[in-house]
mmCIF file of C-alpha atoms in Angstrom:
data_model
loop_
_atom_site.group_PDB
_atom_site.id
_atom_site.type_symbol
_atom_site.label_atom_id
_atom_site.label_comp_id
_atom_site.label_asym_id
_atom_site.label_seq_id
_atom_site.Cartn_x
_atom_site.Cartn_y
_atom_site.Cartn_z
ATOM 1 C CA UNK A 1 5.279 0.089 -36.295
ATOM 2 C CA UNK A 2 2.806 0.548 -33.422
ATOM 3 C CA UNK A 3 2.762 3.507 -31.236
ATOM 4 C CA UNK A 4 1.123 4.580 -28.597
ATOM 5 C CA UNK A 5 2.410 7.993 -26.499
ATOM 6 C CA UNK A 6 0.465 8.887 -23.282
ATOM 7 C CA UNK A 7 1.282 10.765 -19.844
ATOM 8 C CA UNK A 8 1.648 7.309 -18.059
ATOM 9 C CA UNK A 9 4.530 6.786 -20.853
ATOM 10 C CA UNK A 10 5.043 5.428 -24.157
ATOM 11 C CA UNK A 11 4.444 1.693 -25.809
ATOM 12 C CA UNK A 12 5.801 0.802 -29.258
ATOM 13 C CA UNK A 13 5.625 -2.486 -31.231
ATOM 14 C CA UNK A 14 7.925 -2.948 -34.255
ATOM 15 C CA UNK A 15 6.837 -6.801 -34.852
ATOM 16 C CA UNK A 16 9.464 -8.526 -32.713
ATOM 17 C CA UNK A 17 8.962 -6.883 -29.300
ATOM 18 C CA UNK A 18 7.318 -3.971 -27.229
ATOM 19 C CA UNK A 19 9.271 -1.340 -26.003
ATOM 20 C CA UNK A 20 7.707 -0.336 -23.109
ATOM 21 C CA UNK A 21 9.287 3.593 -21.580
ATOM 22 C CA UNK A 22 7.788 5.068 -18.416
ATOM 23 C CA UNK A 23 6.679 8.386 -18.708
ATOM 24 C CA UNK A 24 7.922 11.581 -16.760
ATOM 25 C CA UNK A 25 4.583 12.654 -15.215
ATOM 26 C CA UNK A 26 4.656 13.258 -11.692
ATOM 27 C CA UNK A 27 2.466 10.142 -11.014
ATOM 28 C CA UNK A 28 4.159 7.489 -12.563
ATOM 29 C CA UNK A 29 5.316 5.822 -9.761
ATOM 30 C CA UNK A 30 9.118 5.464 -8.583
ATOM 31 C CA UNK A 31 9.758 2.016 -9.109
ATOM 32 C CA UNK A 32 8.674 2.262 -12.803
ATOM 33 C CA UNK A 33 11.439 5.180 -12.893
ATOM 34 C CA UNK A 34 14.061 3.352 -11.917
ATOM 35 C CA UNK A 35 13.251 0.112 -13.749
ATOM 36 C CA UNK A 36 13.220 1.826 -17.000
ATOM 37 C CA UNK A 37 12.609 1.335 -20.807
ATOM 38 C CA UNK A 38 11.374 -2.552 -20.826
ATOM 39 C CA UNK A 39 12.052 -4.543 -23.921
ATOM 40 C CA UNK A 40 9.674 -7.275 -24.133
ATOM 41 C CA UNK A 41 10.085 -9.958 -26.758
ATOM 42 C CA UNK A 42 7.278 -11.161 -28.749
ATOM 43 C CA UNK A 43 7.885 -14.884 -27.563
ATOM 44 C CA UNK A 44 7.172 -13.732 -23.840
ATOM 45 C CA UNK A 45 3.881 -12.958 -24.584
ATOM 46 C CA UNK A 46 0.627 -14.717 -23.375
ATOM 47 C CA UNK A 47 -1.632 -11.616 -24.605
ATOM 48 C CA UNK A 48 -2.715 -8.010 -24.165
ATOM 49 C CA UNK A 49 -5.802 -6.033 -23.539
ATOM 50 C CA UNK A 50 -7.471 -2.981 -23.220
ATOM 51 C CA UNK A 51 -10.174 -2.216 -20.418
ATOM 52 C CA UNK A 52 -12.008 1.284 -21.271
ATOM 53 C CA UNK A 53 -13.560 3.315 -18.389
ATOM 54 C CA UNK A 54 -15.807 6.980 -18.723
ATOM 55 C CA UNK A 55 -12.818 9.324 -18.551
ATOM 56 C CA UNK A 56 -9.414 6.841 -18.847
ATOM 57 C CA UNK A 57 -8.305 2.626 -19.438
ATOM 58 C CA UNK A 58 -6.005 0.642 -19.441
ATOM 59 C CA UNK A 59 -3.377 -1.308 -22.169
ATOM 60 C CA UNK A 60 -2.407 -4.664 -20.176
ATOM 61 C CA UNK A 61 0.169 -7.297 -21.297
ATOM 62 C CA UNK A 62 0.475 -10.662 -19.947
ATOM 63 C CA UNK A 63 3.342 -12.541 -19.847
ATOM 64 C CA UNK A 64 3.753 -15.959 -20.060
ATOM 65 C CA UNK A 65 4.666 -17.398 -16.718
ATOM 66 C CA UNK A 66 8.311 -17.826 -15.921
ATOM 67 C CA UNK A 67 8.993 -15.248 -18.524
ATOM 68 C CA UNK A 68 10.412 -12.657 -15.996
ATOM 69 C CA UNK A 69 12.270 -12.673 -13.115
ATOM 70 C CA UNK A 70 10.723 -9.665 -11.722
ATOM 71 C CA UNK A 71 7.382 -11.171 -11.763
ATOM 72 C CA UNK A 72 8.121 -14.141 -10.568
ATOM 73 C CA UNK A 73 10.153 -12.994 -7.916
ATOM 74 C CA UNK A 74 7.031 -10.313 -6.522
ATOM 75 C CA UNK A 75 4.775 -12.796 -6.962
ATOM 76 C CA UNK A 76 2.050 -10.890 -8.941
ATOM 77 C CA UNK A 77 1.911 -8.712 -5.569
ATOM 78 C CA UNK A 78 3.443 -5.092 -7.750
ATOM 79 C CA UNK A 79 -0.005 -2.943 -7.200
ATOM 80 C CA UNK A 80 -1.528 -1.208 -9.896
ATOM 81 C CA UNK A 81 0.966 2.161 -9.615
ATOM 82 C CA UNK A 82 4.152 0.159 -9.493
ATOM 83 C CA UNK A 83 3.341 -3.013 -12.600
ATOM 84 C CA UNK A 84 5.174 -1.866 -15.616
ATOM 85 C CA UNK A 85 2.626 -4.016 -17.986
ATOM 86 C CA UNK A 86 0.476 -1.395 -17.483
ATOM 87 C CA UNK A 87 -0.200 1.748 -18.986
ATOM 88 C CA UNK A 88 -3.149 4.119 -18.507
ATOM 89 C CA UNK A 89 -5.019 5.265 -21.675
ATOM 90 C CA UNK A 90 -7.290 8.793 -22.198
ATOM 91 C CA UNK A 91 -10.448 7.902 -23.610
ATOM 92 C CA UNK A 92 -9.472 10.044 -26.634
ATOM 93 C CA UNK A 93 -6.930 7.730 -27.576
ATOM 94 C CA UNK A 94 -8.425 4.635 -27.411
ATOM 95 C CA UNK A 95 -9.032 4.379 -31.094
ATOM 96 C CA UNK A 96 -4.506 3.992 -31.059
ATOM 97 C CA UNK A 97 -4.827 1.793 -28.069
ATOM 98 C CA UNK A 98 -7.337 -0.573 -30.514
ATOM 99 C CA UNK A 99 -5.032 -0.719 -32.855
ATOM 100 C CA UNK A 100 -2.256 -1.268 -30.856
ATOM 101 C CA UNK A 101 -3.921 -4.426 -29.331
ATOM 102 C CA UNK A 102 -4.763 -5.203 -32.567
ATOM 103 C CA UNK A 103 -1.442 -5.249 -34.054
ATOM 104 C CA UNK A 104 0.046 -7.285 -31.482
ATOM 105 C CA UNK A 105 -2.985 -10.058 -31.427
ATOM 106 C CA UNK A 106 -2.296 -10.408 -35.231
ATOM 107 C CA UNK A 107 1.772 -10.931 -34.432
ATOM 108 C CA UNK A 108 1.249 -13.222 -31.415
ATOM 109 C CA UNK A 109 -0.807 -15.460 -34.224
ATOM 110 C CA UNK A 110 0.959 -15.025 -37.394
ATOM 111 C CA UNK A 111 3.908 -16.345 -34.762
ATOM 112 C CA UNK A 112 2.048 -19.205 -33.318
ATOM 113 C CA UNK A 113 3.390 -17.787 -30.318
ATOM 114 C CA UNK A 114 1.829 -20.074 -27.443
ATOM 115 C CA UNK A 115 0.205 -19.098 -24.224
ATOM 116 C CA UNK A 116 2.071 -21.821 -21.678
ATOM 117 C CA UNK A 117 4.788 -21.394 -19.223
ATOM 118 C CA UNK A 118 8.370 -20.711 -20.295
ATOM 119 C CA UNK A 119 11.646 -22.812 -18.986
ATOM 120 C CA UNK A 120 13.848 -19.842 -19.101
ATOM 121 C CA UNK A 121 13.788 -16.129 -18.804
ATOM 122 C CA UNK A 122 13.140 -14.335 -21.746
ATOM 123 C CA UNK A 123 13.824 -10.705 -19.789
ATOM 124 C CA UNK A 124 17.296 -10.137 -17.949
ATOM 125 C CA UNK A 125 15.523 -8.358 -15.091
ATOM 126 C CA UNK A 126 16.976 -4.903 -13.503
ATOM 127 C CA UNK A 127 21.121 -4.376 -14.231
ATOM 128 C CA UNK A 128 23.799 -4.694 -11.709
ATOM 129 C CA UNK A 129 24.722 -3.342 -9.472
ATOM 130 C CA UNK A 130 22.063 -1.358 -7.495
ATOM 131 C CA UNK A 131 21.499 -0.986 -3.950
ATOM 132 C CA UNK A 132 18.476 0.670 -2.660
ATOM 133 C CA UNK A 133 18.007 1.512 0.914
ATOM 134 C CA UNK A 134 14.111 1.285 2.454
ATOM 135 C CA UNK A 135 12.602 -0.074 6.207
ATOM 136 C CA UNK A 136 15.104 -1.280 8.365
ATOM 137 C CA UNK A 137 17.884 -1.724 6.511
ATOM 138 C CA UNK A 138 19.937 -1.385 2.704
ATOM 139 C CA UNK A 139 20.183 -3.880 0.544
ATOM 140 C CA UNK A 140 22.963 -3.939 -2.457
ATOM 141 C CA UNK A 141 23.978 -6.491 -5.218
ATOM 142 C CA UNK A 142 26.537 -6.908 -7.769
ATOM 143 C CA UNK A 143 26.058 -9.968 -9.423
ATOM 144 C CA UNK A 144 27.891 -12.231 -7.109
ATOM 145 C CA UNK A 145 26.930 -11.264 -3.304
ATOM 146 C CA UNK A 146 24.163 -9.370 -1.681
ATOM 147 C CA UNK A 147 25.043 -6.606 1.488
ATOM 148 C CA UNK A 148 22.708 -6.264 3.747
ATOM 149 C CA UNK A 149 22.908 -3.654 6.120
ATOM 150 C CA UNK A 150 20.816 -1.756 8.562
ATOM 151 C CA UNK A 151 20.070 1.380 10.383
ATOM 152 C CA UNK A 152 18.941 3.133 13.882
ATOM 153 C CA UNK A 153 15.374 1.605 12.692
ATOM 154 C CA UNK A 154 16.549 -2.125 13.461
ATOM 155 C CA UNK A 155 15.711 -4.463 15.689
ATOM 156 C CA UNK A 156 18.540 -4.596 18.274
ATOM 157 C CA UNK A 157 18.397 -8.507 18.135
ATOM 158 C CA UNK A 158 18.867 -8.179 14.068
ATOM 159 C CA UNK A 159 21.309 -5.271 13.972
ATOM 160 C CA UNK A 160 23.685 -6.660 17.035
ATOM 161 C CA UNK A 161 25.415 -9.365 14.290
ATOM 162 C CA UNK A 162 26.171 -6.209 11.984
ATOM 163 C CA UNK A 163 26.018 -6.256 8.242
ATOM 164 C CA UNK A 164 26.054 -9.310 6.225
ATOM 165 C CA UNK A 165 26.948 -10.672 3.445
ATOM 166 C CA UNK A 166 25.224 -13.471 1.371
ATOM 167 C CA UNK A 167 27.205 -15.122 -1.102
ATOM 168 C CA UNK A 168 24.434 -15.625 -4.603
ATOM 169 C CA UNK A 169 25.582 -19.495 -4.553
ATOM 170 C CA UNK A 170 24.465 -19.711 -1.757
ATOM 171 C CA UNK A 171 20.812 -18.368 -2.385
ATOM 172 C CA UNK A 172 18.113 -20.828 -3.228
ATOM 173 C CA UNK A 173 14.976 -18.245 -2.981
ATOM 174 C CA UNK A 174 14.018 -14.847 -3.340
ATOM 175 C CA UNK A 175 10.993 -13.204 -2.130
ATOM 176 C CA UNK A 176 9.350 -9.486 -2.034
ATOM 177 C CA UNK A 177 5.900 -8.700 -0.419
ATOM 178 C CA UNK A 178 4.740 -5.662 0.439
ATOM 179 C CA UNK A 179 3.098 -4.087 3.180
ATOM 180 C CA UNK A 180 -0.370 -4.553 3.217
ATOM 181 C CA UNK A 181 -3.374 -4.029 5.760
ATOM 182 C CA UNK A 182 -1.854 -4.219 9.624
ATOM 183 C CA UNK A 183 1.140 -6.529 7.937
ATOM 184 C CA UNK A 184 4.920 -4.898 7.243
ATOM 185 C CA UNK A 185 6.279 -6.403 3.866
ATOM 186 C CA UNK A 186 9.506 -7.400 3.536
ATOM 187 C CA UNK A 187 12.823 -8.541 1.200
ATOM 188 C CA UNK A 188 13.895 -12.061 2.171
ATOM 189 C CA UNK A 189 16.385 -14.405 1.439
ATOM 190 C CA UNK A 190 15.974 -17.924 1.489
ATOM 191 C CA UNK A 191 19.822 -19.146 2.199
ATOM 192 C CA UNK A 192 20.661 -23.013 1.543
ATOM 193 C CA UNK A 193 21.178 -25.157 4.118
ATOM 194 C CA UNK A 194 19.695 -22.499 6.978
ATOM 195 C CA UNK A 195 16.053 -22.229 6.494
ATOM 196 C CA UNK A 196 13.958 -20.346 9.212
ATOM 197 C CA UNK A 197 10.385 -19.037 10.243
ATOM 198 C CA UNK A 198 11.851 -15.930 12.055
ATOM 199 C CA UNK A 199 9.348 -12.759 11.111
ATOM 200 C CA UNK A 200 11.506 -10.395 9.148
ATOM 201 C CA UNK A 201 11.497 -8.283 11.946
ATOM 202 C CA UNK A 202 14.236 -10.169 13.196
ATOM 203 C CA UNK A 203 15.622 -12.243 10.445
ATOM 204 C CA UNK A 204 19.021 -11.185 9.373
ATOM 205 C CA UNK A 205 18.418 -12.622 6.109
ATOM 206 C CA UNK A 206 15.320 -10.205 5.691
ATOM 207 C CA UNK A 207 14.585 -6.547 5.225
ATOM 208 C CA UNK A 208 11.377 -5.222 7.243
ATOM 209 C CA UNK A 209 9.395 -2.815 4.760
ATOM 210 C CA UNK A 210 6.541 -0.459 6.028
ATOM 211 C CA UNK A 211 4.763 0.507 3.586
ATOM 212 C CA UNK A 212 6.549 3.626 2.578
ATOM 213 C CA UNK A 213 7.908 5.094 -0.940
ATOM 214 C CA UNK A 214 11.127 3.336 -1.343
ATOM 215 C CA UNK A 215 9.362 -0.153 -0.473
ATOM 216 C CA UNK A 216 8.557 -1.446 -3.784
ATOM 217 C CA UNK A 217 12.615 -0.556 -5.030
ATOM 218 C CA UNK A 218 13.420 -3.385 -3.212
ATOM 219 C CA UNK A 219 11.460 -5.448 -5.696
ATOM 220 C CA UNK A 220 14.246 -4.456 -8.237
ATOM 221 C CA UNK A 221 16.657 -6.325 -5.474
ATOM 222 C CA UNK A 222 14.005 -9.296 -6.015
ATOM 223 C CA UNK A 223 14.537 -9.411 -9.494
ATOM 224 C CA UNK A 224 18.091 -8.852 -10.360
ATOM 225 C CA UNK A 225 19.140 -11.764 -8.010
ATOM 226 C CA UNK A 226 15.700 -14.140 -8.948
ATOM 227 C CA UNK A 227 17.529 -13.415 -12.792
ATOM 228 C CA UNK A 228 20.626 -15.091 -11.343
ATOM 229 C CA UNK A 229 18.911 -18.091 -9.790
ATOM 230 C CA UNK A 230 17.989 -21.184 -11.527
ATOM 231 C CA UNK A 231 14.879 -20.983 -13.270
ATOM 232 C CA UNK A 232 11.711 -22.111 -11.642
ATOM 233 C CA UNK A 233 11.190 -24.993 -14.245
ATOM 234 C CA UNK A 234 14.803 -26.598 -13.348
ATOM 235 C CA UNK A 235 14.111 -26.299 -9.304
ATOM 236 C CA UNK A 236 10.727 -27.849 -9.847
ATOM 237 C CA UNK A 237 12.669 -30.410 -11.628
ATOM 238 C CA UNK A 238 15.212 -30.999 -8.784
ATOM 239 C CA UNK A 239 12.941 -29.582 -5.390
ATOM 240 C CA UNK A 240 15.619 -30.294 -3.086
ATOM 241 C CA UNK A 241 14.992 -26.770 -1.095
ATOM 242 C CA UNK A 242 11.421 -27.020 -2.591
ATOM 243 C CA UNK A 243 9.637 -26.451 0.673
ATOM 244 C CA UNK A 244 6.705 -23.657 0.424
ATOM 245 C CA UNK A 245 6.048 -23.729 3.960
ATOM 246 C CA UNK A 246 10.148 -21.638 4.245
ATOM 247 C CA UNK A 247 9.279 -18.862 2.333
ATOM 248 C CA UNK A 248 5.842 -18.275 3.145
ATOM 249 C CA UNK A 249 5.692 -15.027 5.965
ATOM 250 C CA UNK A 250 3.913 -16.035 9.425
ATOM 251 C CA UNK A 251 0.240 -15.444 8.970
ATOM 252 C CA UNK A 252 -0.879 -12.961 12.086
ATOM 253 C CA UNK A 253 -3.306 -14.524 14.913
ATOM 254 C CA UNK A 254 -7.024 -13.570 14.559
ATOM 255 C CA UNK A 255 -6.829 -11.670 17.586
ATOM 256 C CA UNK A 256 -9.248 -8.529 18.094
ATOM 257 C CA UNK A 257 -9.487 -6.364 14.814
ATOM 258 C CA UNK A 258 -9.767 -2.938 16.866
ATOM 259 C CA UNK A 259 -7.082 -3.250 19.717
ATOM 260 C CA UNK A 260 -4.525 -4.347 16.618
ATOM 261 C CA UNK A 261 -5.193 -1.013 14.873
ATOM 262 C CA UNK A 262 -4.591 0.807 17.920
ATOM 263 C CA UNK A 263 -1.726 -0.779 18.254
ATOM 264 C CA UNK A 264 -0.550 -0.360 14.712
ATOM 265 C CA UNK A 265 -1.500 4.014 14.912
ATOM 266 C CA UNK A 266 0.687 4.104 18.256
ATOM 267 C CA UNK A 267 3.845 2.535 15.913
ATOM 268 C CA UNK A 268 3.158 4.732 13.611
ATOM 269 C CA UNK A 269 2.845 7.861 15.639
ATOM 270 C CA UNK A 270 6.351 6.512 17.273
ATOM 271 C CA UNK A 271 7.826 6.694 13.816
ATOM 272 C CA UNK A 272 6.620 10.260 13.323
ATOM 273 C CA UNK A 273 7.496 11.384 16.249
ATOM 274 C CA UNK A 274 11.267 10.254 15.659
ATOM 275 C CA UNK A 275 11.254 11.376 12.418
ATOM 276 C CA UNK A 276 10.984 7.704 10.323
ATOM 277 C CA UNK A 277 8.052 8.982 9.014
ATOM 278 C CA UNK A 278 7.121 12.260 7.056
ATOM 279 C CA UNK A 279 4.080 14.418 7.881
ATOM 280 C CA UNK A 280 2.686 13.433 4.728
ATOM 281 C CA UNK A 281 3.637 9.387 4.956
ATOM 282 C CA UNK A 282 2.312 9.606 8.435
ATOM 283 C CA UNK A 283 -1.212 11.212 7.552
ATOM 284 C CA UNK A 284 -1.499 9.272 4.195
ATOM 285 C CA UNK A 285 -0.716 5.892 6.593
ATOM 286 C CA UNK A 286 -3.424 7.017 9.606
ATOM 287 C CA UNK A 287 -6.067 7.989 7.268
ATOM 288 C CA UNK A 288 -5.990 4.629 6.016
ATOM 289 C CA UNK A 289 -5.999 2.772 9.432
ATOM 290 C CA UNK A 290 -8.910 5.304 10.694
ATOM 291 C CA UNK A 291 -11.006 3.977 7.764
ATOM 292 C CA UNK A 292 -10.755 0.858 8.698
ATOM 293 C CA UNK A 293 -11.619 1.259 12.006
#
């Protein structure tokens, strides 16, 4: 058996599959908290590598695609903090880390284990049920039906139909991006039969995300119903609701660079001022804007 034990967590390989447990330091990030231990088969494999830097590098798997639900359904979008096929690496280990890439190279051939897409998930994706409450609203599933609700942060024009409830037959997409730049991320739903272009702002089918702490949770949301849906293989097969142009979110106009991030500091000093936003979230989020400008 493989091992490798580091701050970031702990990766083992016993032959069949990688056991992959986040560790408890203060930096690995939330999302990899509540996803936890990751069991990785062998057979979802594609390959692994290690990239070395001066004082730290990195152990990265990839999966084959269609493998898992949760990377399908964030669209290779998780950042660096948040990906759970990473794991950081002190240069005074990377003599294990070696060997651990080495030991998993030698399986992935004495399996013949190919490289290509998969035609069903070989992960289960996050258990049921969870509910996780970020941006304007909460979202919750059990297996069977998704609750969306919101909060004082809402959009009146969203919030005036109240909570809702979206039945998972009745689901034919799944999408999570997160905030990036001058553009909010969001949690959408792509129901059958009802397909739209409203921004998430005020699509009642969508949850807005800033940017904030709890944002990438909602990626768990993503998963756990994308692990539910039919696989991507078998709606490529049958692309009834197989239009790209639904589920892509509305691109912003090129208008002028500066007046936008004025724009976007006055939200965000709004949200701090009513208390959306702590003083830390709000600093963190103007210091990046003010470099940009």
């Amino acid at each position: 058996m493989a091992e490798i034990i580091q701050k970031d967590g702990t990766w083992a390989f016993d032959g069949d599959a990688l056991r992959l447990t986040p560790g408890r330091d203060k930096n690995v990030s939330l999302l990899r908290k509540e996803l936890g231990e990751l069991v990785v088969p062998l057979g979802a494999l594609a390959g692994i590598s290690l990239e070395q830097g001066k004082k730290s590098g990195r152990l990265r798997l990839r999966l084959r695609d269609g493998a898992d639900p949760l990377l399908h359904a964030t669209g290779g979008r998780l950042t660096e903090p948040h990906d759970p096929y990473q794991l950081i690496v002190e240069s005074d280990r990377y003599g294990v880390a070696e060997y651990f890439v080495d030991e998993v190279r030698s399986a992935l051939l004495l399996d013949q284990v190919p490289a290509g897409p998969v035609d069903t998930y070989l992960l289960p994706g996050p258990s049921v049920p969870l509910s996780v409450s970020a941006g304007d609203g909460t979202a919750g599933f059990d297996g069977e039906r998704i609750r969306l609700e919101w909060n004082w942060k809402t959009e009146d024009a969203k919030a005036a139909a109240g909570a809702r409830t979206l039945a998972l037959t009745d689901i034919t997409g799944v999408e999570w991006h997160p905030a990036a730049g001058l553009e909010n991320g969001h949690l959408r739903f792509t129901v059958r039969h009802a397909p739209t272009k409203t921004p998430p702002k005020y699509d009642p089918n969508a949850v807005e995300l800033w940017g904030f702490k709890k944002d990438p949770l909602m990626a768990l949301v993503a998963a756990a119903v994308q692990a539910r849906l039919p696989h991507p293989a078998q709606a490529a097969a049958h692309p009834v609701d197989a239009r790209p142009e639904l589920h892509s979110p509305p691109v912003a106009s090129a208008e002028d660079d500066h007046d936008a991030l004025l724009r976007r500091l006055r939200e965000l000093g709004e949200l701090h001022r009513t208390g959306v936003l702590t003083d830390e979230e709000f600093a963190l989020a103007k210091q990046a804007i003010l470099k940009r400008m």
